[in-house]
Amino acid sequence: CMQIKDKVLDVPVIQGGMGVGVSLSSLAGAVVANGACGVISSVNAGYDEQDFKSSPFKANLRALDYHIKRAKQIAAESTKKGLVAVNIMTAVSGAGLPLNLPQFTKGTDTLAAPIISSGRAARIIMKTYKKHYDVYPDMFIIEGSMAGGHLGFGADDITQGKTQTNDEILSDVLAVIEEYGADIPVFVAGGVFDGK
């Protein structure tokens, strides 16, 4: 069980947001019903809407609204506590450093969960959030070179094994969190190959 602010995950696992029809309400809802965090990908969520080609923005917003509500409905019958999340791939929250994310989440019950790939990124986010918004992230998600959506790593560095390991990145991020005296949960993506 993991507490994140006033939210609880019975199973401290996050299902990654995989784009274009993979991570929608059926998958995310089933994950949440089992007590973990199910992630809906916003990437072309409305790909199968009739007006997707003519109005992709409207189709995606409508589909995203539908899939969020449907995932919550799927999970509603479960007695387990999980979370529905949305991975929004924009310069604000899913790619690059989401330095202004608190502008959209501060004062709401929406959790801010920046995806980072280094201790340096954690430090920049912690410093910026505190200075401009007087908050810290609600949690960090580390995407090392083993994650499907890895950030901040060149192809040559990955193939030649020149990237930090997940354990090294985790250690750096935890040191930054401790330096700021904060208590922030950290999830690590990628590098899990079997149940062991």
CSV table of C-alpha atoms in Angstrom, one decimal:
chain,number,residue,atom,x,y,z
A,1,CYS,CA,0.0,0.0,0.0
A,2,MET,CA,1.3,3.5,-0.8
A,3,GLN,CA,0.0,6.9,0.3
A,4,ILE,CA,0.4,9.8,-2.2
A,5,LYS,CA,-1.0,12.9,-0.5
A,6,ASP,CA,-4.7,11.9,0.2
A,7,LYS,CA,-4.7,9.1,-2.4
A,8,VAL,CA,-3.9,5.5,-1.9
A,9,LEU,CA,-2.6,2.7,-4.1
A,10,ASP,CA,-3.2,-0.7,-2.7
A,11,VAL,CA,-0.6,-2.0,-5.2
A,12,PRO,CA,2.3,0.6,-5.7
A,13,VAL,CA,2.6,-0.1,-9.5
A,14,ILE,CA,1.9,2.3,-12.4
A,15,GLN,CA,0.9,0.9,-15.8
A,16,GLY,CA,2.6,3.0,-18.4
A,17,GLY,CA,0.7,5.2,-20.8
A,18,MET,CA,1.1,3.6,-24.3
A,19,GLY,CA,-0.2,5.7,-27.2
A,20,VAL,CA,-2.7,5.4,-29.9
A,21,GLY,CA,-5.3,2.9,-28.7
A,22,VAL,CA,-3.2,0.8,-26.3
A,23,SER,CA,-3.7,2.5,-23.0
A,24,LEU,CA,-7.4,3.6,-23.0
A,25,SER,CA,-10.2,2.9,-20.5
A,26,SER,CA,-10.3,-0.9,-20.7
A,27,LEU,CA,-6.7,-1.4,-19.7
A,28,ALA,CA,-6.5,1.5,-17.3
A,29,GLY,CA,-9.8,0.6,-15.7
A,30,ALA,CA,-8.7,-3.0,-15.1
A,31,VAL,CA,-5.4,-1.9,-13.6
A,32,VAL,CA,-7.2,0.5,-11.2
A,33,ALA,CA,-9.8,-2.2,-10.3
A,34,ASN,CA,-6.8,-4.3,-9.1
A,35,GLY,CA,-5.5,-1.5,-6.9
A,36,ALA,CA,-2.7,0.0,-9.0
A,37,CYS,CA,-2.5,3.2,-11.1
A,38,GLY,CA,-3.9,2.8,-14.6
A,39,VAL,CA,-2.7,5.3,-17.1
A,40,ILE,CA,-4.7,6.5,-20.1
A,41,SER,CA,-2.5,7.9,-23.0
A,42,SER,CA,-3.8,11.1,-24.4
A,43,VAL,CA,-1.9,10.5,-27.7
A,44,ASN,CA,-4.6,10.5,-30.3
A,45,ALA,CA,-7.1,9.0,-27.9
A,46,GLY,CA,-9.8,9.9,-30.4
A,47,TYR,CA,-8.2,8.1,-33.3
A,48,ASP,CA,-11.4,6.1,-33.9
A,49,GLU,CA,-13.9,9.0,-33.6
A,50,GLN,CA,-15.7,9.9,-36.9
A,51,ASP,CA,-14.4,13.4,-36.9
A,52,PHE,CA,-10.8,12.6,-36.0
A,53,LYS,CA,-9.4,13.6,-39.4
A,54,SER,CA,-11.3,16.8,-39.7
A,55,SER,CA,-11.2,17.9,-36.0
A,56,PRO,CA,-8.5,15.9,-34.2
A,57,PHE,CA,-8.3,18.2,-31.2
A,58,LYS,CA,-12.0,18.0,-30.5
A,59,ALA,CA,-12.1,14.3,-31.2
A,60,ASN,CA,-9.2,13.7,-28.8
A,61,LEU,CA,-10.7,15.8,-26.0
A,62,ARG,CA,-14.1,14.1,-26.3
A,63,ALA,CA,-12.5,10.6,-26.4
A,64,LEU,CA,-10.2,11.4,-23.4
A,65,ASP,CA,-13.2,12.6,-21.4
A,66,TYR,CA,-15.1,9.4,-22.3
A,67,HIS,CA,-12.1,7.1,-21.4
A,68,ILE,CA,-11.4,8.8,-18.1
A,69,LYS,CA,-15.1,8.4,-17.0
A,70,ARG,CA,-15.2,4.8,-18.4
A,71,ALA,CA,-12.0,3.8,-16.6
A,72,LYS,CA,-13.5,5.1,-13.3
A,73,GLN,CA,-16.7,3.2,-14.0
A,74,ILE,CA,-14.8,-0.1,-14.6
A,75,ALA,CA,-12.9,0.4,-11.3
A,76,ALA,CA,-15.9,1.5,-9.3
A,77,GLU,CA,-17.1,-2.0,-8.5
A,78,SER,CA,-13.7,-3.0,-7.0
A,79,THR,CA,-13.0,-2.7,-3.3
A,80,LYS,CA,-9.3,-2.0,-4.1
A,81,LYS,CA,-7.9,1.5,-4.1
A,82,GLY,CA,-6.2,2.6,-7.3
A,83,LEU,CA,-5.8,5.7,-9.4
A,84,VAL,CA,-6.8,6.7,-12.9
A,85,ALA,CA,-4.0,8.8,-14.5
A,86,VAL,CA,-3.5,10.5,-17.8
A,87,ASN,CA,-0.2,10.8,-19.6
A,88,ILE,CA,-0.4,14.1,-21.6
A,89,MET,CA,2.5,14.3,-24.0
A,90,THR,CA,3.1,18.0,-24.3
A,91,ALA,CA,6.0,20.2,-23.5
A,92,VAL,CA,4.1,20.9,-20.3
A,93,SER,CA,3.8,17.5,-18.7
A,94,GLY,CA,5.0,14.5,-20.7
A,95,ALA,CA,8.0,15.5,-22.7
A,96,GLY,CA,10.8,17.8,-21.6
A,97,LEU,CA,10.8,19.3,-18.1
A,98,PRO,CA,7.2,20.1,-17.0
A,99,LEU,CA,8.3,23.3,-15.2
A,100,ASN,CA,4.8,24.9,-15.2
A,101,LEU,CA,2.8,21.8,-14.3
A,102,PRO,CA,1.8,23.2,-10.9
A,103,GLN,CA,0.0,26.1,-12.7
A,104,PHE,CA,-2.6,23.5,-13.7
A,105,THR,CA,-2.6,21.3,-10.6
A,106,LYS,CA,-2.1,23.5,-7.6
A,107,GLY,CA,-5.2,23.8,-5.5
A,108,THR,CA,-6.9,20.8,-7.1
A,109,ASP,CA,-6.9,17.1,-6.1
A,110,THR,CA,-4.9,16.2,-9.3
A,111,LEU,CA,-1.5,14.9,-8.5
A,112,ALA,CA,1.5,16.3,-10.3
A,113,ALA,CA,3.8,13.5,-11.4
A,114,PRO,CA,6.7,14.7,-13.5
A,115,ILE,CA,8.6,12.1,-15.6
A,116,ILE,CA,12.4,12.6,-15.2
A,117,SER,CA,15.5,10.8,-16.3
A,118,SER,CA,18.1,12.2,-13.9
A,119,GLY,CA,18.9,13.7,-10.5
A,120,ARG,CA,19.6,17.0,-12.3
A,121,ALA,CA,16.1,17.1,-13.7
A,122,ALA,CA,14.7,16.4,-10.2
A,123,ARG,CA,16.7,19.3,-8.8
A,124,ILE,CA,15.5,21.7,-11.5
A,125,ILE,CA,11.9,20.7,-11.0
A,126,MET,CA,12.1,20.9,-7.1
A,127,LYS,CA,13.8,24.3,-7.3
A,128,THR,CA,11.4,25.7,-9.9
A,129,TYR,CA,8.2,24.4,-8.3
A,130,LYS,CA,9.2,25.7,-4.8
A,131,LYS,CA,10.3,29.1,-6.2
A,132,HIS,CA,7.3,29.8,-8.5
A,133,TYR,CA,4.5,27.8,-6.9
A,134,ASP,CA,5.6,27.0,-3.3
A,135,VAL,CA,5.0,23.3,-3.9
A,136,TYR,CA,6.9,20.1,-4.7
A,137,PRO,CA,5.9,17.4,-7.1
A,138,ASP,CA,3.4,14.8,-5.6
A,139,MET,CA,5.6,12.0,-7.0
A,140,PHE,CA,8.4,11.5,-9.5
A,141,ILE,CA,8.5,8.9,-12.2
A,142,ILE,CA,11.9,7.9,-13.4
A,143,GLU,CA,12.3,6.9,-17.0
A,144,GLY,CA,15.8,5.5,-17.4
A,145,SER,CA,17.2,4.1,-20.6
A,146,MET,CA,15.3,0.8,-20.0
A,147,ALA,CA,11.9,2.5,-20.2
A,148,GLY,CA,9.9,2.5,-23.4
A,149,GLY,CA,9.6,6.3,-23.5
A,150,HIS,CA,13.2,7.0,-22.3
A,151,LEU,CA,14.1,10.6,-22.0
A,152,GLY,CA,17.4,12.4,-22.3
A,153,PHE,CA,19.4,9.5,-23.7
A,154,GLY,CA,21.0,9.3,-27.2
A,155,ALA,CA,20.6,6.1,-29.2
A,156,ASP,CA,24.4,5.6,-29.3
A,157,ASP,CA,24.7,6.0,-25.5
A,158,ILE,CA,21.9,3.4,-25.1
A,159,THR,CA,23.3,0.8,-27.5
A,160,GLN,CA,26.8,1.3,-26.0
A,161,GLY,CA,25.7,1.0,-22.4
A,162,LYS,CA,26.8,4.5,-21.5
A,163,THR,CA,23.7,5.5,-19.6
A,164,GLN,CA,23.1,5.6,-15.9
A,165,THR,CA,21.3,2.5,-14.5
A,166,ASN,CA,17.9,2.9,-13.0
A,167,ASP,CA,19.5,2.3,-9.6
A,168,GLU,CA,22.0,5.1,-10.1
A,169,ILE,CA,19.3,7.5,-11.3
A,170,LEU,CA,17.1,6.5,-8.3
A,171,SER,CA,19.9,7.1,-5.9
A,172,ASP,CA,20.5,10.6,-7.4
A,173,VAL,CA,16.8,11.5,-7.3
A,174,LEU,CA,16.4,10.3,-3.7
A,175,ALA,CA,19.4,12.4,-2.7
A,176,VAL,CA,17.8,15.5,-4.2
A,177,ILE,CA,14.5,14.8,-2.4
A,178,GLU,CA,16.4,14.5,0.9
A,179,GLU,CA,18.4,17.6,0.2
A,180,TYR,CA,15.1,19.6,0.0
A,181,GLY,CA,13.7,17.8,3.1
A,182,ALA,CA,10.7,16.6,1.2
A,183,ASP,CA,8.8,13.3,1.3
A,184,ILE,CA,8.0,12.4,-2.3
A,185,PRO,CA,7.3,8.9,-3.6
A,186,VAL,CA,9.4,7.7,-6.6
A,187,PHE,CA,8.4,5.2,-9.2
A,188,VAL,CA,11.0,3.7,-11.6
A,189,ALA,CA,9.9,2.7,-15.2
A,190,GLY,CA,11.6,0.0,-17.2
A,191,GLY,CA,14.0,-2.7,-16.5
A,192,VAL,CA,11.4,-5.1,-15.1
A,193,PHE,CA,11.6,-8.4,-17.1
A,194,ASP,CA,9.8,-10.9,-14.9
A,195,GLY,CA,8.1,-11.5,-11.6
A,196,LYS,CA,11.4,-11.8,-9.7
